[in-house]
Short mmCIF file of C-alpha atoms in Angstrom, two decimals:
data_model
loop_
_atom_site.label_atom_id
_atom_site.label_comp_id
_atom_site.label_asym_id
_atom_site.label_seq_id
_atom_site.Cartn_x
_atom_site.Cartn_y
_atom_site.Cartn_z
CA UNK S 68 0.04 0.23 0.06
CA UNK S 69 0.58 3.21 -0.52
CA UNK S 70 -0.60 6.55 0.88
CA UNK S 71 -0.27 9.96 -0.31
CA UNK S 72 -1.10 12.79 1.67
CA UNK S 73 -2.23 15.28 -1.33
CA UNK S 74 -3.05 19.42 -0.79
CA UNK S 75 -3.07 22.63 -2.91
CA UNK S 76 -2.07 26.63 -3.31
CA UNK S 77 -3.75 28.47 -5.58
CA UNK S 78 -3.09 32.36 -6.89
CA UNK S 79 -4.54 35.21 -8.94
CA UNK S 80 -3.49 32.93 -12.14
CA UNK S 81 -2.47 29.16 -11.15
CA UNK S 82 -3.72 25.98 -9.53
CA UNK S 83 -1.69 23.62 -7.65
CA UNK S 84 -2.27 20.77 -6.72
CA UNK S 85 1.32 18.25 -5.09
CA UNK S 86 0.61 15.10 -3.69
CA UNK S 87 3.66 13.85 -0.59
CA UNK S 88 3.34 8.94 -1.51
CA UNK S 89 4.79 7.08 0.88
CA UNK S 90 5.16 3.11 0.80
CA UNK S 91 3.23 1.54 3.60
CA UNK S 92 7.16 0.77 4.81
CA UNK S 93 8.84 3.78 4.63
CA UNK S 94 6.17 5.35 6.16
CA UNK S 95 7.47 4.44 9.79
CA UNK S 96 10.69 5.59 8.82
CA UNK S 97 9.83 9.21 7.53
CA UNK S 98 7.63 10.21 10.36
CA UNK S 99 10.89 9.52 12.56
CA UNK S 100 12.43 11.67 10.09
CA UNK S 101 9.91 14.69 10.31
CA UNK S 102 9.41 14.12 14.52
CA UNK S 103 13.45 14.92 14.99
CA UNK S 104 12.56 18.20 12.49
CA UNK S 105 9.82 19.16 14.83
CA UNK S 106 11.70 18.69 17.82
CA UNK S 107 14.86 20.51 16.22
CA UNK S 108 12.65 23.09 15.57
CA UNK S 109 11.18 23.18 19.10
CA UNK S 110 14.62 23.49 20.63
CA UNK S 111 16.10 26.72 17.82
CA UNK S 112 12.88 28.71 17.33
CA UNK S 113 10.06 27.09 20.32
CA UNK S 114 7.92 26.41 17.61
CA UNK S 115 5.44 23.01 18.86
CA UNK S 116 5.96 20.52 17.64
CA UNK S 117 1.56 20.07 17.60
CA UNK S 118 1.86 23.68 15.94
CA UNK S 119 0.69 23.50 12.61
CA UNK S 120 3.90 24.93 10.21
CA UNK S 121 2.13 27.21 7.27
CA UNK S 122 3.82 28.48 4.32
CA UNK S 123 2.42 31.61 4.04
CA UNK S 124 2.86 32.36 8.36
CA UNK S 125 6.45 31.18 7.79
CA UNK S 126 7.65 33.78 5.22
CA UNK S 127 5.39 36.46 5.50
CA UNK S 128 6.44 39.94 7.25
CA UNK S 129 5.49 39.71 10.90
CA UNK S 130 6.61 41.85 14.02
CA UNK S 131 8.92 40.47 16.64
CA UNK S 132 5.87 40.09 19.91
CA UNK S 133 8.15 42.23 22.60
CA UNK S 134 7.52 38.94 25.55
CA UNK S 135 10.15 37.16 23.76
CA UNK S 136 9.42 34.75 20.56
CA UNK S 137 7.22 32.38 21.61
CA UNK S 138 7.37 30.27 18.52
CA UNK S 139 7.34 33.34 16.08
CA UNK S 140 10.36 33.76 13.52
CA UNK S 141 11.54 36.28 11.07
CA UNK S 142 11.00 35.82 7.38
CA UNK S 143 13.91 34.72 7.22
CA UNK S 144 14.02 32.16 9.53
CA UNK S 145 11.15 30.90 8.02
CA UNK S 146 12.62 30.49 4.40
CA UNK S 147 14.61 28.48 6.44
CA UNK S 148 12.65 26.38 7.75
CA UNK S 149 10.69 25.63 4.64
CA UNK S 150 13.30 24.68 2.67
CA UNK S 151 14.38 22.18 5.80
CA UNK S 152 11.17 20.53 4.64
CA UNK S 153 11.57 20.62 1.77
CA UNK S 154 14.81 18.81 2.05
CA UNK S 155 14.11 16.85 4.77
CA UNK S 156 11.81 14.76 1.56
CA UNK S 157 14.48 15.00 -0.86
CA UNK S 158 16.92 13.16 1.74
CA UNK S 159 14.33 11.17 2.16
CA UNK S 160 13.32 9.79 -0.55
CA UNK S 161 18.00 9.82 -1.45
CA UNK S 162 18.47 7.61 1.37
CA UNK S 163 16.24 4.64 1.21
CA UNK S 164 13.82 5.32 -1.66
CA UNK S 165 9.87 4.98 -0.99
CA UNK S 166 9.02 7.96 -1.48
CA UNK S 167 7.69 10.24 -4.36
CA UNK S 168 6.55 13.73 -5.50
CA UNK S 169 3.84 14.31 -7.81
CA UNK S 170 2.99 17.43 -9.20
CA UNK S 171 0.33 18.83 -11.16
CA UNK S 172 0.12 22.67 -11.81
CA UNK S 173 -2.76 24.30 -14.44
CA UNK S 174 -3.47 28.54 -15.95
CA UNK S 175 -6.65 29.07 -14.51
CA UNK S 176 -9.48 30.06 -17.16
CA UNK S 177 -8.24 28.12 -19.66
CA UNK S 178 -10.23 25.44 -19.19
CA UNK S 179 -13.30 25.96 -17.77
CA UNK S 180 -13.32 24.29 -13.82
CA UNK S 181 -9.39 24.26 -13.53
CA UNK S 182 -9.79 22.94 -9.49
CA UNK S 183 -11.36 19.74 -11.14
CA UNK S 184 -8.94 19.23 -13.34
CA UNK S 185 -6.26 19.82 -12.37
CA UNK S 186 -7.62 16.77 -9.15
CA UNK S 187 -8.75 14.20 -11.97
CA UNK S 188 -4.78 15.24 -13.64
CA UNK S 189 -3.30 14.25 -10.69
CA UNK S 190 -5.70 11.61 -9.21
CA UNK S 191 -5.00 9.73 -12.32
CA UNK S 192 -0.84 10.03 -11.84
CA UNK S 193 -1.02 8.18 -8.57
CA UNK S 194 -2.97 5.66 -9.90
CA UNK S 195 -0.85 5.38 -12.75
CA UNK S 196 1.77 5.31 -10.35
CA UNK S 197 0.47 2.73 -8.12
CA UNK S 198 -0.22 0.68 -10.54
CA UNK S 199 3.24 0.87 -11.99
CA UNK S 200 5.10 0.14 -9.10
CA UNK S 201 2.08 -3.39 -8.33
CA UNK S 202 0.85 -0.76 -5.68
CA UNK S 203 -2.49 0.55 -4.55
CA UNK S 204 -3.20 3.55 -3.29
CA UNK S 205 -5.10 5.54 -0.58
CA UNK S 206 -5.68 9.31 -0.30
CA UNK S 207 -5.85 11.15 2.27
CA UNK S 208 -6.62 14.97 2.02
CA UNK S 209 -6.87 18.17 4.76
CA UNK S 210 -10.02 19.11 6.10
CA UNK S 211 -11.30 21.22 3.43
CA UNK S 212 -14.11 20.80 0.25
CA UNK S 213 -15.32 16.96 1.53
CA UNK S 214 -18.12 16.71 -0.87
CA UNK S 215 -16.66 18.06 -3.78
CA UNK S 216 -13.31 16.04 -3.69
CA UNK S 217 -15.75 12.53 -2.93
CA UNK S 218 -18.07 13.03 -6.08
CA UNK S 219 -14.68 13.66 -8.49
CA UNK S 220 -13.21 10.64 -7.03
CA UNK S 221 -16.32 7.88 -8.09
CA UNK S 222 -17.16 9.08 -10.43
CA UNK S 223 -13.78 8.59 -11.18
CA UNK S 224 -13.32 5.28 -10.55
CA UNK S 225 -15.76 4.17 -13.45
CA UNK S 226 -15.70 7.09 -15.57
CA UNK S 227 -12.50 9.04 -16.56
CA UNK S 228 -11.75 8.98 -19.82
CA UNK S 229 -8.12 9.42 -20.94
CA UNK S 230 -6.82 11.00 -24.48
CA UNK S 231 -3.99 8.57 -26.00
CA UNK S 232 -0.36 10.85 -26.33
CA UNK S 233 -0.52 9.48 -30.09
CA UNK S 234 -3.65 10.94 -31.38
CA UNK S 235 -5.30 6.75 -30.77
CA UNK S 236 -4.55 4.55 -29.01
CA UNK S 237 -3.27 0.92 -30.23
CA UNK S 238 -7.23 -0.43 -30.84
CA UNK S 239 -7.54 3.03 -32.62
CA UNK S 240 -9.85 5.13 -30.76
CA UNK S 241 -8.84 8.38 -29.56
CA UNK S 242 -9.83 8.11 -25.77
CA UNK S 243 -10.19 4.81 -23.46
CA UNK S 244 -12.32 4.74 -20.41
CA UNK S 245 -9.04 4.07 -16.95
CA UNK S 246 -10.91 4.24 -13.53
CA UNK S 247 -8.61 4.84 -10.86
CA UNK S 248 -8.63 0.96 -10.09
CA UNK S 249 -5.27 1.52 -8.12
CA UNK S 250 -6.93 3.77 -5.64
CA UNK S 251 -9.24 2.35 -3.07
CA UNK S 252 -10.94 2.81 -0.07
CA UNK S 253 -12.20 6.62 -0.59
CA UNK S 254 -10.35 9.48 0.26
CA UNK S 255 -9.53 10.35 4.39
CA UNK S 256 -9.47 13.81 5.60
CA UNK S 257 -7.85 15.24 8.43
CA UNK S 258 -6.30 18.40 10.43
CA UNK S 259 -3.67 19.48 8.39
CA UNK S 260 -3.13 21.45 12.00
CA UNK S 261 -2.64 17.41 13.82
CA UNK S 262 -0.64 15.67 10.47
CA UNK S 263 2.44 16.41 9.28
CA UNK S 264 2.97 14.92 6.36
CA UNK S 265 -0.40 16.58 5.08
CA UNK S 266 1.71 19.33 6.05
CA UNK S 267 4.79 19.04 4.02
CA UNK S 268 2.44 17.68 1.41
CA UNK S 269 1.28 22.09 1.58
CA UNK S 270 5.22 23.17 1.88
CA UNK S 271 5.65 21.89 -1.57
CA UNK S 272 2.65 23.15 -3.63
CA UNK S 273 3.66 26.44 -2.15
CA UNK S 274 7.06 25.74 -3.12
CA UNK S 275 6.01 25.32 -7.19
CA UNK S 276 3.76 28.36 -6.56
CA UNK S 277 6.07 30.19 -6.45
CA UNK S 278 8.15 29.17 -8.50
CA UNK S 279 5.42 29.62 -11.24
CA UNK S 280 4.49 32.79 -10.38
CA UNK S 281 7.62 34.07 -8.75
CA UNK S 282 7.76 36.66 -5.78
CA UNK S 283 7.19 40.21 -5.25
CA UNK S 284 8.89 42.80 -3.16
CA UNK S 285 10.68 41.42 -0.23
CA UNK S 286 10.10 37.66 -0.75
CA UNK S 287 12.32 37.69 -3.87
CA UNK S 288 15.65 38.55 -1.14
CA UNK S 289 15.25 34.88 -0.14
CA UNK S 290 15.17 33.93 -2.90
CA UNK S 291 11.94 31.75 -2.72
CA UNK S 292 11.25 30.89 -6.46
CA UNK S 293 13.93 28.86 -5.85
CA UNK S 294 12.94 26.32 -3.53
CA UNK S 295 11.01 23.94 -5.54
CA UNK S 296 14.52 22.90 -7.24
CA UNK S 297 15.33 21.59 -4.18
CA UNK S 298 13.70 18.73 -5.19
CA UNK S 299 15.16 16.59 -7.43
CA UNK S 300 14.91 12.27 -6.84
CA UNK S 301 11.42 12.46 -5.31
CA UNK S 302 9.93 13.90 -8.19
CA UNK S 303 8.21 11.63 -9.97
CA UNK S 304 9.24 12.31 -13.95
CA UNK S 305 7.14 9.82 -15.24
CA UNK S 306 4.23 11.95 -14.42
CA UNK S 307 4.77 15.05 -17.02
CA UNK S 308 7.67 12.91 -18.80
CA UNK S 309 7.33 16.93 -21.75
CA UNK S 310 8.02 18.90 -18.17
CA UNK S 311 11.50 18.87 -17.06
CA UNK S 312 10.69 17.93 -12.93
CA UNK S 313 7.50 16.21 -14.01
CA UNK S 314 5.12 18.63 -13.87
CA UNK S 315 1.90 18.03 -15.20
CA UNK S 316 0.64 21.16 -17.01
CA UNK S 317 -2.31 20.16 -19.32
#
């Protein structure tokens, strides 16, 4: 079994979805790495391991409180924490494998319901990756928009028309129905505040969005538009052979 943690981010122009996939036998190892990282953040910045790490909070400008740190970090420190979470995933994948990232980034307005289309693209790639590894997949989402996510998943379990990369499939048809047979159990929903891996999936989606849209004045000094390039071996490039980072863009 492979567990996938899915999160999304969007701007005025782009809708990004990221999935962090972890093989069941690698889950405990990754969890130990994340727990050790969160303990280090508590020592260095007084950030409780129970606190939810939100990229916008870490990277946005804030005034320092007058009475001690109490988990406060500067934007520079927040950027280091942000990049550290991405490095954790990359190093875990390099060390023992069994971890992958699948990413979708669509421009808004080009294909109707971008949020629904992006989710369909992501679920299809998860299904393909699980099938290629002779595994099944289980999906874990943040507790937002449960009804439309569940509705789309149920539809794609039955009817998921996929166009051929080469105009037609081997049987001559331009579209083939490839249901999400490898994704089982239905999507589960958890609070990201209680799930460190969901938070890291959010880090990945945010890093990709920053790469695509760039950053404004002040943020450019933190080199955030290059944070996504921290990821290399952990990226599933088979998700889109058209893109050097494997990002699905159409």
